[in-house]
Coordinates of C-alpha atoms and ligand atoms in Angstrom, one line a residue:
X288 CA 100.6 93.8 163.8
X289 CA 102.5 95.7 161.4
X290 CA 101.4 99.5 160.1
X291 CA 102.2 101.6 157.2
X292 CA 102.7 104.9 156.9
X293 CA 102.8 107.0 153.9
X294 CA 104.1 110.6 154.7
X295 CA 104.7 113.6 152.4
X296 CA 108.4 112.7 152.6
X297 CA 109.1 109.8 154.7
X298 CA 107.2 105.5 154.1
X299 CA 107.3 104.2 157.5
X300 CA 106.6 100.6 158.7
X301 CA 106.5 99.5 162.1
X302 CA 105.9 96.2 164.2
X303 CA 103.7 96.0 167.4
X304 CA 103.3 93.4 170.1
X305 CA 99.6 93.5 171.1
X306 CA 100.2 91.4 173.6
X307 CA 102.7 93.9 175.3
X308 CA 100.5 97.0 175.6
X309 CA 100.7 97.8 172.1
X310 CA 104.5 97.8 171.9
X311 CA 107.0 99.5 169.1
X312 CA 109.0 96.2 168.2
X313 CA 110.9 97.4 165.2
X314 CA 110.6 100.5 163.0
X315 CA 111.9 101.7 159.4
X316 CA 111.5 104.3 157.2
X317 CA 112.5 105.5 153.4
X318 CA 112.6 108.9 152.1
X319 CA 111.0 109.7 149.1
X320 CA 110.5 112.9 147.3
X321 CA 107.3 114.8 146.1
X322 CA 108.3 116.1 143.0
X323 CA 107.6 119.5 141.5
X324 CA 107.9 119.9 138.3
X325 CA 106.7 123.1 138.2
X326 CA 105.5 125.9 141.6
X327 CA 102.5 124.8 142.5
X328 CA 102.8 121.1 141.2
X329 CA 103.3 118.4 144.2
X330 CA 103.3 115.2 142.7
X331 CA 104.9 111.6 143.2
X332 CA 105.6 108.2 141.5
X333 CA 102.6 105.8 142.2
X334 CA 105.5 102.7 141.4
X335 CA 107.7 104.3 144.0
X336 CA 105.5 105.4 146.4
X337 CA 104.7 101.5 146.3
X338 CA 108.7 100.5 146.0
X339 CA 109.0 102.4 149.1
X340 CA 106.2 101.0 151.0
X341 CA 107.4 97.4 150.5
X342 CA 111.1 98.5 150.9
X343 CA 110.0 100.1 154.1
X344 CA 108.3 96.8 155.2
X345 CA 111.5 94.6 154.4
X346 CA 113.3 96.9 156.7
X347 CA 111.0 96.2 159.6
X348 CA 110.8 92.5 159.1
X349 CA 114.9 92.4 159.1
X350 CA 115.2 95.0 162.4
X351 CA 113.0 92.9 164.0
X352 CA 114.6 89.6 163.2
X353 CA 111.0 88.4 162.1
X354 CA 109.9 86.6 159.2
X355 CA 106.1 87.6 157.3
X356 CA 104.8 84.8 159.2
X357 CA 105.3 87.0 162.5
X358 CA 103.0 89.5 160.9
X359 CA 99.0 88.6 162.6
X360 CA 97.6 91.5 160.1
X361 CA 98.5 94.2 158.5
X362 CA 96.8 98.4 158.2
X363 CA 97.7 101.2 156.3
X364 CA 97.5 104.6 156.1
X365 CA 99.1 107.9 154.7
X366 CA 99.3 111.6 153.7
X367 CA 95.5 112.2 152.7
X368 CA 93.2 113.0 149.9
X369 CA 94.8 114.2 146.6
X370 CA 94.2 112.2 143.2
X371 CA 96.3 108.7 142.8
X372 CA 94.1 107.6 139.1
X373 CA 94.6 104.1 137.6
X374 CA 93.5 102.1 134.7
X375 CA 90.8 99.3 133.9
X376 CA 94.6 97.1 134.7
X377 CA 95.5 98.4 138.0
X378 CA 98.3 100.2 136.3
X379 CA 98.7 104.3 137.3
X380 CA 97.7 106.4 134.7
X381 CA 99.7 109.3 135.6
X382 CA 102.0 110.6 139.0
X383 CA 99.6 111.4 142.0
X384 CA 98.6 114.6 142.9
X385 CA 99.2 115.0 146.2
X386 CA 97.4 117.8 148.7
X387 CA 100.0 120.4 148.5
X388 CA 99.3 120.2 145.2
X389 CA 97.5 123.9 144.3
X390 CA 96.1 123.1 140.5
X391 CA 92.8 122.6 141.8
X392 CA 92.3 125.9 143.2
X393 CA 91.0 126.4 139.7
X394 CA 87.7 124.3 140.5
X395 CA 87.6 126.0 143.9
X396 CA 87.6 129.8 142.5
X397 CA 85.0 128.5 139.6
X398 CA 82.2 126.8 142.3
X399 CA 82.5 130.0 144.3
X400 CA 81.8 132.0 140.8
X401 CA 78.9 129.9 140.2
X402 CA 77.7 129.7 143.2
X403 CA 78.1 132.5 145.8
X404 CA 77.3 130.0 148.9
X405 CA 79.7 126.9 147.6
X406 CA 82.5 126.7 149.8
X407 CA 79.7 127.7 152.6
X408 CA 78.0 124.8 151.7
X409 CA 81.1 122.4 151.8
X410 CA 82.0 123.6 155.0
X411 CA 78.7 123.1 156.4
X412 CA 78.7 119.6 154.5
X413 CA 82.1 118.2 155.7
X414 CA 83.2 120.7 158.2
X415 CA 86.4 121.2 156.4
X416 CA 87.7 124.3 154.4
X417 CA 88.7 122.8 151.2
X418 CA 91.8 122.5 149.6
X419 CA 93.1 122.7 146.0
X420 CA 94.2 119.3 146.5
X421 CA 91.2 117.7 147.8
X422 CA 90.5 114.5 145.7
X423 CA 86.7 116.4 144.1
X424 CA 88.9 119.9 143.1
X425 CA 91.9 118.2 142.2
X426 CA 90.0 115.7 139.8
X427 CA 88.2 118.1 138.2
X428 CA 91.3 120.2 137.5
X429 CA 92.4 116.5 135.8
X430 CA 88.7 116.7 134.0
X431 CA 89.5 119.6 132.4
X432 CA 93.1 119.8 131.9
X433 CA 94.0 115.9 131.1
X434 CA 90.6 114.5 129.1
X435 CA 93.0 111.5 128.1
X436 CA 94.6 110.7 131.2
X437 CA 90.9 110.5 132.8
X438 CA 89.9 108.2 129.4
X439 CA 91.6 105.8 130.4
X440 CA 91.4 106.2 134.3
X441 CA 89.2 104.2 135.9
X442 CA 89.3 104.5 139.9
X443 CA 90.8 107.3 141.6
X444 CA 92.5 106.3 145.1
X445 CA 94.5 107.7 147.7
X446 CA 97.7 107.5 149.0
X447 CA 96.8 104.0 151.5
X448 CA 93.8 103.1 148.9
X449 CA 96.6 102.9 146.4
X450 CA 99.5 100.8 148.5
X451 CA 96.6 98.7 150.2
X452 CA 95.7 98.1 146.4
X453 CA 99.3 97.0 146.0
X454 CA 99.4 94.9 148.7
X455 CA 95.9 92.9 148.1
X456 CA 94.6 93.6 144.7
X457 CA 91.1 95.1 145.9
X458 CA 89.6 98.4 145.1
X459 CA 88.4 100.4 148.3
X460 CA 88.4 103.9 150.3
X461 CA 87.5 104.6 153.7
X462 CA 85.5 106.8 155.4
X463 CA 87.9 109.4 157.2
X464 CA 89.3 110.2 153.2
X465 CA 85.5 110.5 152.1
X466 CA 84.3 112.6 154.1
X467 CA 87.2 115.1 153.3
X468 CA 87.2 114.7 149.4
X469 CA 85.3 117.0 150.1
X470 CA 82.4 114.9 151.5
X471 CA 79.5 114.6 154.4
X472 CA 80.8 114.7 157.7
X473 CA 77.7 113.7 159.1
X474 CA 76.3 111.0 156.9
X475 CA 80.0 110.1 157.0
X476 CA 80.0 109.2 153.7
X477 CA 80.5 111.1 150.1
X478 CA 78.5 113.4 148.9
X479 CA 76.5 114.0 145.9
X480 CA 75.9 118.2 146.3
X481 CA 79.7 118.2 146.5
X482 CA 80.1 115.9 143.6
X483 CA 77.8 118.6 141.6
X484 CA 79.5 121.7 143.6
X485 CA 82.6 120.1 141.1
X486 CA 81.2 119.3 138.2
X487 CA 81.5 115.5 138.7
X488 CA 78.2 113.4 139.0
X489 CA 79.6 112.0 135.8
X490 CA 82.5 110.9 137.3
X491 CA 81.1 109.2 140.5
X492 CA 82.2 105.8 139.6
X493 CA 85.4 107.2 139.3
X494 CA 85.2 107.0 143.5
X495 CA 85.9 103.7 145.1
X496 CA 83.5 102.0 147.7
X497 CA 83.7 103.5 151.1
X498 CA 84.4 101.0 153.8
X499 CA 84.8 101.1 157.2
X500 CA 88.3 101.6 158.4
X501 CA 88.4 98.8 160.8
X502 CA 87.3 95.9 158.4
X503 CA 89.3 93.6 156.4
X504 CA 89.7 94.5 152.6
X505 CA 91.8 91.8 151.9
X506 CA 94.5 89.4 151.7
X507 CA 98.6 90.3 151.1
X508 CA 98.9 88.1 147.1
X509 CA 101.9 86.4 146.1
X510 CA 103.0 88.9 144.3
X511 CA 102.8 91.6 146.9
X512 CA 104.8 89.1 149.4
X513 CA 107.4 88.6 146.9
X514 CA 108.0 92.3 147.2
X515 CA 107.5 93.1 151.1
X516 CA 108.3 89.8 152.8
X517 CA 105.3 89.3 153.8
X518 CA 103.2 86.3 153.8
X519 CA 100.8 85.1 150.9
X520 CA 97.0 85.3 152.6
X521 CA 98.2 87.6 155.4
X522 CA 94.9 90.0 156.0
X523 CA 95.5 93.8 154.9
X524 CA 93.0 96.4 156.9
X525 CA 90.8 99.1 155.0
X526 CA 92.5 101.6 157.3
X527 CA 92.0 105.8 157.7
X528 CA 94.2 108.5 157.1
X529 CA 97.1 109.8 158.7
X530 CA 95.5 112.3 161.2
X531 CA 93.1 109.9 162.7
X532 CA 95.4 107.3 163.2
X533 CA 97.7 109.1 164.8
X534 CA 94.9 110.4 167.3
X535 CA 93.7 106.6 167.7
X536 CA 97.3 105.6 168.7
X537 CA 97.2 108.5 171.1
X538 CA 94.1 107.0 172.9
X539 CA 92.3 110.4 172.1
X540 CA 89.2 108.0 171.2
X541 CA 86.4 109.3 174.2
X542 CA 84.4 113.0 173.6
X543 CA 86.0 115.1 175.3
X544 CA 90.0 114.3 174.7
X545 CA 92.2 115.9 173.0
X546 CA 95.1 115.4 170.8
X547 CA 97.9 118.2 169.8
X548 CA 100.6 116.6 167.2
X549 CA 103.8 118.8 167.9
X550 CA 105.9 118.3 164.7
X551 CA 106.6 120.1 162.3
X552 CA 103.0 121.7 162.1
X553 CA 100.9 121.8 165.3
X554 CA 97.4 119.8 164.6
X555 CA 95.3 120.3 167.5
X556 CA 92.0 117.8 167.7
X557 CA 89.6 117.6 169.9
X558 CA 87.3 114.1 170.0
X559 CA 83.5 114.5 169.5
X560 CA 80.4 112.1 169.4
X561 CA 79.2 114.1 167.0
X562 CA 80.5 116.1 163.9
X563 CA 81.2 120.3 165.2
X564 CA 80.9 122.9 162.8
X565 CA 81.9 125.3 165.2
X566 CA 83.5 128.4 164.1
X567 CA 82.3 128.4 160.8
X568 CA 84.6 128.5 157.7
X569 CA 88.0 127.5 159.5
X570 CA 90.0 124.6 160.6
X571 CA 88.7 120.4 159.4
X572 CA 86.7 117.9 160.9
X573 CA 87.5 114.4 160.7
X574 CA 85.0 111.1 160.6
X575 CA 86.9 108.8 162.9
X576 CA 85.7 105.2 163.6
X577 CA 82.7 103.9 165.5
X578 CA 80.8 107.5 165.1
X579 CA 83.6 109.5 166.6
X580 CA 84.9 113.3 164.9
X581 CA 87.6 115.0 165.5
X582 CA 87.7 118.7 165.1
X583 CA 91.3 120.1 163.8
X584 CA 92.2 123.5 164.4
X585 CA 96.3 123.7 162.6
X586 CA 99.1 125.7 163.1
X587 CA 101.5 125.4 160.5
X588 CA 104.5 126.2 161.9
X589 CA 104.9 124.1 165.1
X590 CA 108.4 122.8 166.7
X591 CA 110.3 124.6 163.7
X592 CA 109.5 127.8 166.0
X593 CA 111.8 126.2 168.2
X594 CA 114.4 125.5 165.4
X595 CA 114.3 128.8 164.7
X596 CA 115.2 130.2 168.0
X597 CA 118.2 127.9 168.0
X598 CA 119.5 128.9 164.7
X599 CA 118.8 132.8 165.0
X600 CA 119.6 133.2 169.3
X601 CA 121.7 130.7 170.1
X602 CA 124.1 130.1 166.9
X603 CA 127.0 128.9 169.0
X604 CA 124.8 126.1 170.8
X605 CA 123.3 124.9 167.2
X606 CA 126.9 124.9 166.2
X607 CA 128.7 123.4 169.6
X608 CA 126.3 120.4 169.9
X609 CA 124.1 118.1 168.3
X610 CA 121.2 115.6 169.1
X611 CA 119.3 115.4 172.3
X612 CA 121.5 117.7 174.0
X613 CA 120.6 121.0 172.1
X614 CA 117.1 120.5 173.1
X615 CA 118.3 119.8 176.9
X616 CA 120.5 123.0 177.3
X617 CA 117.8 125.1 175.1
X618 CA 115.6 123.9 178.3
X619 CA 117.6 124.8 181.0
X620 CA 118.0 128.3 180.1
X621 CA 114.2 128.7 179.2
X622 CA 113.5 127.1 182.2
X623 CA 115.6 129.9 184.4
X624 CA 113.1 132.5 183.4
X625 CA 110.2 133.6 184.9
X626 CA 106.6 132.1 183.5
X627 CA 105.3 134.6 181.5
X628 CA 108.9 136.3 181.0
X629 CA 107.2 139.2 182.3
X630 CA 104.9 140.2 179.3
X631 CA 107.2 139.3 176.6
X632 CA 105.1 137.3 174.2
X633 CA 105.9 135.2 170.7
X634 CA 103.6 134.4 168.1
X635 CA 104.2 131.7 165.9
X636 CA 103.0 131.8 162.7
X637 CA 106.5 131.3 160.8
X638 CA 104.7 129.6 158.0
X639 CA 105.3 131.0 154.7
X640 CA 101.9 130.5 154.2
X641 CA 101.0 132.2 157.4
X642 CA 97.9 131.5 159.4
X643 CA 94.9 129.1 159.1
X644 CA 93.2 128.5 162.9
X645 CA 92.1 129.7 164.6
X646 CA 91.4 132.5 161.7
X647 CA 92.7 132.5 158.2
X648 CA 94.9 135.1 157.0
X649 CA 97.6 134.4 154.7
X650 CA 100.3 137.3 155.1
X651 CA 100.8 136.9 159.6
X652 CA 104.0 136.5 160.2
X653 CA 106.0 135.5 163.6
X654 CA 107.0 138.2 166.3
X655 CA 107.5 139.3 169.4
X656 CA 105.7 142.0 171.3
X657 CA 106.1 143.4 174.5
X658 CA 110.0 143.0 174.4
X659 CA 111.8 145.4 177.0
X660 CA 115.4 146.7 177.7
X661 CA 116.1 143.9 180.6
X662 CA 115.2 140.8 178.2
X663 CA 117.5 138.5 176.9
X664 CA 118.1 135.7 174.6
X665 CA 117.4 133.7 177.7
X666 CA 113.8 135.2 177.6
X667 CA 113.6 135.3 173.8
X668 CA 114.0 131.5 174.2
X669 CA 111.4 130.9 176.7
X670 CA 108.8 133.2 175.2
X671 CA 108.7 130.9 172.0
X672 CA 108.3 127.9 173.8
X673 CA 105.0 129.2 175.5
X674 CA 103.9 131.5 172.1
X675 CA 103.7 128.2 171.1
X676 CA 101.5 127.0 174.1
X677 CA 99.3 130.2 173.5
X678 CA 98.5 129.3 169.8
X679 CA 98.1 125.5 170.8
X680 CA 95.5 127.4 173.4
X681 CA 94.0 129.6 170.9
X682 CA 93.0 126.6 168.8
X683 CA 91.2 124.9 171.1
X684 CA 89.4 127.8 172.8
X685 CA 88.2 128.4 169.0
X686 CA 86.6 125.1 169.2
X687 CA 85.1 126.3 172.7
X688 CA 84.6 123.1 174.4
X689 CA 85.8 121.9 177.4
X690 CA 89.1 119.6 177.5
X691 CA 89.7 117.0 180.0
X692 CA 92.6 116.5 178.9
X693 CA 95.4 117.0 176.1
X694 CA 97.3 113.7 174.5
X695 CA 100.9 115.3 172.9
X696 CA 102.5 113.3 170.2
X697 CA 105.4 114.5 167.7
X698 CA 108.7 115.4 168.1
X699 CA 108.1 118.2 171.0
X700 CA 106.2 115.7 173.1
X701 CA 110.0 114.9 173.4
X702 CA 110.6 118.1 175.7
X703 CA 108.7 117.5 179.5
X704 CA 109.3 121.7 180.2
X705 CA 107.5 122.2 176.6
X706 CA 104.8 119.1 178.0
X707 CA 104.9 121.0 181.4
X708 CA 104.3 124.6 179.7
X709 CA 101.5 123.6 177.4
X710 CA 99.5 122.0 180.5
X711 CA 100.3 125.4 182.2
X712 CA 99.4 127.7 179.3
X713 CA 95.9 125.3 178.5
X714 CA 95.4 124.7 182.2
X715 CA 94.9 121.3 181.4
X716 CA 97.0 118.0 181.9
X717 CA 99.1 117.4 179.4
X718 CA 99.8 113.1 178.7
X719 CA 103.1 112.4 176.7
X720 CA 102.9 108.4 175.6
X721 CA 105.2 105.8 174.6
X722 CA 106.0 104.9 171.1
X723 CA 107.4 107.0 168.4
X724 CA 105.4 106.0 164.7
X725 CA 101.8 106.9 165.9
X726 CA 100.5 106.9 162.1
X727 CA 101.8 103.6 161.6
X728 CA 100.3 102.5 165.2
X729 CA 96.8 103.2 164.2
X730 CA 96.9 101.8 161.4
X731 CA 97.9 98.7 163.0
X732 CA 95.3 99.1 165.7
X733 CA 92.8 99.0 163.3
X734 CA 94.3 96.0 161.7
X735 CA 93.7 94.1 165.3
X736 CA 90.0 94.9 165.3
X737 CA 89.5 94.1 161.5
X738 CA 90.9 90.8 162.5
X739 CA 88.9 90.1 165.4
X740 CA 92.3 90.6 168.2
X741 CA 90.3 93.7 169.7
X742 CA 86.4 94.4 169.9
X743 CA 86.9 97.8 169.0
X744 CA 88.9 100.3 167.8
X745 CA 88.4 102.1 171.6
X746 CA 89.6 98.8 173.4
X747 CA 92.3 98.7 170.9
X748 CA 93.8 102.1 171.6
X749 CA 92.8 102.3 175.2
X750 CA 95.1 99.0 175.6
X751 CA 97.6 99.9 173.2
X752 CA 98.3 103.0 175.0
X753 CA 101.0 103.5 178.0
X754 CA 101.3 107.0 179.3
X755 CA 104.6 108.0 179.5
X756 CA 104.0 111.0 181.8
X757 CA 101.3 113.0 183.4
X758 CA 101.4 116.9 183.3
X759 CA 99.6 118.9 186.0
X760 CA 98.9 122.5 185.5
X761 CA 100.3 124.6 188.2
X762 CA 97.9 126.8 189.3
X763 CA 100.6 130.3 190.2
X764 CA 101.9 129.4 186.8
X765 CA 98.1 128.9 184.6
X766 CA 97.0 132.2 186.5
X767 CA 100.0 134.3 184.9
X768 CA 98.9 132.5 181.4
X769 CA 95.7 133.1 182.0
X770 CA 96.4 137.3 181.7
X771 CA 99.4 136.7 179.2
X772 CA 96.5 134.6 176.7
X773 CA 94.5 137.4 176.9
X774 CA 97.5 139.5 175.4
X775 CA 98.1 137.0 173.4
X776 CA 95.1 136.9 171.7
X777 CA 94.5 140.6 171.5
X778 CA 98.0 140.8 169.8
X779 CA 97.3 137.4 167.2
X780 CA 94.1 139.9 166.3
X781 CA 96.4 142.9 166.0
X782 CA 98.7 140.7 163.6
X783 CA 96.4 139.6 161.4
X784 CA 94.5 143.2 160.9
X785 CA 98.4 144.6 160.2
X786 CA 98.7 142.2 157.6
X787 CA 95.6 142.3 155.8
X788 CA 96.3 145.5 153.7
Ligands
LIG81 P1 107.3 115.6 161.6 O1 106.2 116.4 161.8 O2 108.1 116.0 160.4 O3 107.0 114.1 161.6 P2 108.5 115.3 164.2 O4 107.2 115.0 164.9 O5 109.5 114.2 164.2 O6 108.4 115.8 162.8 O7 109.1 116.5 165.0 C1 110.3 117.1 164.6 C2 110.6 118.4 165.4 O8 110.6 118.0 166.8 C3 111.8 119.1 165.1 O9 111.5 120.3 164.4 C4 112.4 119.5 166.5 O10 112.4 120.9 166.7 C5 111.4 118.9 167.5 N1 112.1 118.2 168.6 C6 112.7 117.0 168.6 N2 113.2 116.7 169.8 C7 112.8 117.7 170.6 C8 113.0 118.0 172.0 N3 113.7 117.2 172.8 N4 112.6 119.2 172.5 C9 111.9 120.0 171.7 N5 111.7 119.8 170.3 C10 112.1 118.7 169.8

């Protein structure tokens, strides 16, 4: 099963052998640049984003020594929403706006204008705060600002609609994009209230048909296997967006589970049979297969907390070593400490666009309290790790529903005393897996069910998974948490009062 994964700044493809739990057989990426032509702008090349994609494939194909006829199905998925238009030919009409992109705040500020209760009403609609670069406010900022380009557009995709375009020549969307457009989370499915919220019940067949993720779409044409190496008639998946494949590939796939993503943002989800609205006005909700949501409470400053601390406390280690090893010595001096590095706390909102879960507010900014003559570096260090752990905490106690468990992905899920911490801060267990390209693995898991190898996308990800390592809580250690979250989150209230004025 190969899967593609569009990122922001990085196309992966990888290989996996279903018939070894799932298994990473090859892997290859290809950077690629958003461009910004001007602040606020995020945009990138529809013909590179494609160039990449099939480069990125090649480079799979040739690490694992396999030909396209090794290749069973194919999925895809990428960076979500934003506006990727093309013509009555196929042919893009203009770059794609991407999500970072902020034009469409625009249509945002003019709904609420119009309409006191409109970005109430889209939360309670698709349980998402809306972003300027949503495909419905980013379109309409196309509407008004580019009448020609949208003369001669006639579907508006996203990022995987687009390459799976590419790859088989058919027109379709699926139904975790849809229901963020913004759309209905619960008749998971778009919406016509948010298509009028925009301005845009003229331009509804603008929208492609919403499939299910896990059904076929189409076949890989002759001239999309020229390009990737891939065979002529090999079947290409409908697919879902980045976030729920990677929670898919993580197994979180059961009510109840939960999935943090430790990268370079912290996405914490928690699995649902049924879409939660709860709190109001913050955070997203996801439509994941077979009647599953997934509530998202971000962070967006996750393991570059920990960068930080390298840089800024321990220079000569950042300038001694490199790799692996940096990580390993920052955890055997955090380790050393004391849990709780008696009542010095870190909070971790080094975003430049501050906080958005579990409140919003723009201006907080990263910092220690309760800092005291005796502490160190050494206790510096430590206290990041678990500020960390608090705000993955803070996340899900905003959700307010019980855990059994939390499934940690992304480059931190690298670190067990980071692993260890968070099931000690959470008091939950913590579950690191094998595999690195998670995106890619979902989309490939939902590949093998839209081909008939799996009955399900639950089977799927419940086989494909192997858990690396299990994390207990330790109860002396969640009890001293347990008082230092209630700091925590008294202080993260503090913050965010100090920098509203
Ligand atoms: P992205 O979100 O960009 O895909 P990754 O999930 O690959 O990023 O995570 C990259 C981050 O992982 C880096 O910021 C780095 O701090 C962190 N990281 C990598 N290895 C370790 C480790 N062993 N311990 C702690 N953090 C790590």
């Amino acid at each position: 099963m190969l899967g593609i994964d569009a990122g922001l700044t990085r196309t992966k493809a990888a290989l996996f052998d279903l018939d070894a739990v799932g298994r990473e057989v090859a892997a290859a990426g290809v950077e690629g640049a958003v461009s910004r032509p001007f602040p606020g702008a995020a945009e990138r090349s529809m013909d590179q984003a494609w160039t990449d994609a099939a480069e990125a494939v090649r480079a799979a194909l040739a690490s694992a020594r396999a030909s396209g006829a090794d290749v069973a199905a194919v999925g895809v998925t990428g960076a979500m929403v934003g506006v990727w238009p093309i013509d009555d030919r196929g042919r893009p009409v203009r770059p794609a706006l991407l999500v970072a992109d902020t034009r469409g705040q625009e249509a945002i500020d003019r709904a609420a204008a119009n309409d006191p209760d409109a970005l109430d009403r889209i939360f309670r609609s698709g349980g998402c705060v809306v972003e300027p670069g949503c495909t419905l406010p980013a379109l309409r900022w196309l509407v008004d600002h580019e009448p020609e380009a949208i003369a001669r557009t006639r579907r508006v995709l996203s990022c995987k609609d687009w390459l799976r375009y590419r790859l088989t020549g058919e027109v379709a969307a699926d139904v975790t994009e849809a229901a963020v457009a913004p759309g209905d989370a619960r008749a998971r499915n778009r919406s016509p209230e948010m298509l009028r919220i925009f301005g845009l019940e003229a331009h509804a067949d603008l929208l492609a048909p919403v499939r299910p993720s896990e059904s076929i779409a189409g076949v890989v044409t002759a001239a999309a296997a020229a390009e990737t190496g891939l065979r002529p008639g090999t079947p290409v998946a409908i697919g879902a967006g980045d976030v729920p494949c990677s929670a898919i590939a993580a197994g979180a796939v059961d009510p109840g589970m939960a999935c943090t993503v430790l990268g370079t943002t912290c996405h914490n989800g928690l699995v649902a049979g049924e879409p939660v609205f709860e709190p109001p006005n913050v955070g997203l909700l996801f439509t994941m297969p077979e009647r599953l949501w997934l509530r998202v409470m971000v962070n967006l400053a996750g393991a570059p907390n920990l960068d930080w601390a390298l840089g800024a406390l321990f220079p000569d280690l950042a300038a001694a070593d490199s790799g692996a090893s940096v990580f390993d010595a920052l955890e055997r001096i955090a380790s050393a400490r004391p849990a709780g590095v008696e009542g010095l706390l870190y909070h971790p909102y080094l975003s430049e666009v501050g906080l958005i879960a579990p409140v919003v507010s723009r201006g907080a900014r990263a910092q220690f309290s309760g800092v005291r003559a005796a502490h160190g570096r050494a206790d510096m260090l430590r206290a990041v790790y678990e500020g960390v752990a608090y705000a993955i905490r803070d996340c899900y106690a905003a959700i307010g529903r019980p855990i059994a468990e939390i499934r940690l992905v992304g480059g931190g899920a690298r670190s067990d005393f980071w692993s260890q911490t968070i099931a000690d801060v959470t008091d939950t267990p913590v579950l690191t897996l094998e595999g690195g390209e998670f995106g890619a693995k979902g989309a490939a898991l939902l590949a093998s069910v839209a081909v008939g190898r799996r009955r399900s996308v639950r089977e799927a990800a419940r086989e494909a998974t192997l858990v690396r390592r299990r994390f207990e809580p330790d109860p002396a250690r969640a009890a001293i948490y347990a008082e230092g979250f209630a700091r925590f989150k008294a202080a993260r209230e503090a913050i965010v009062a100090l920098h509203r004025s």
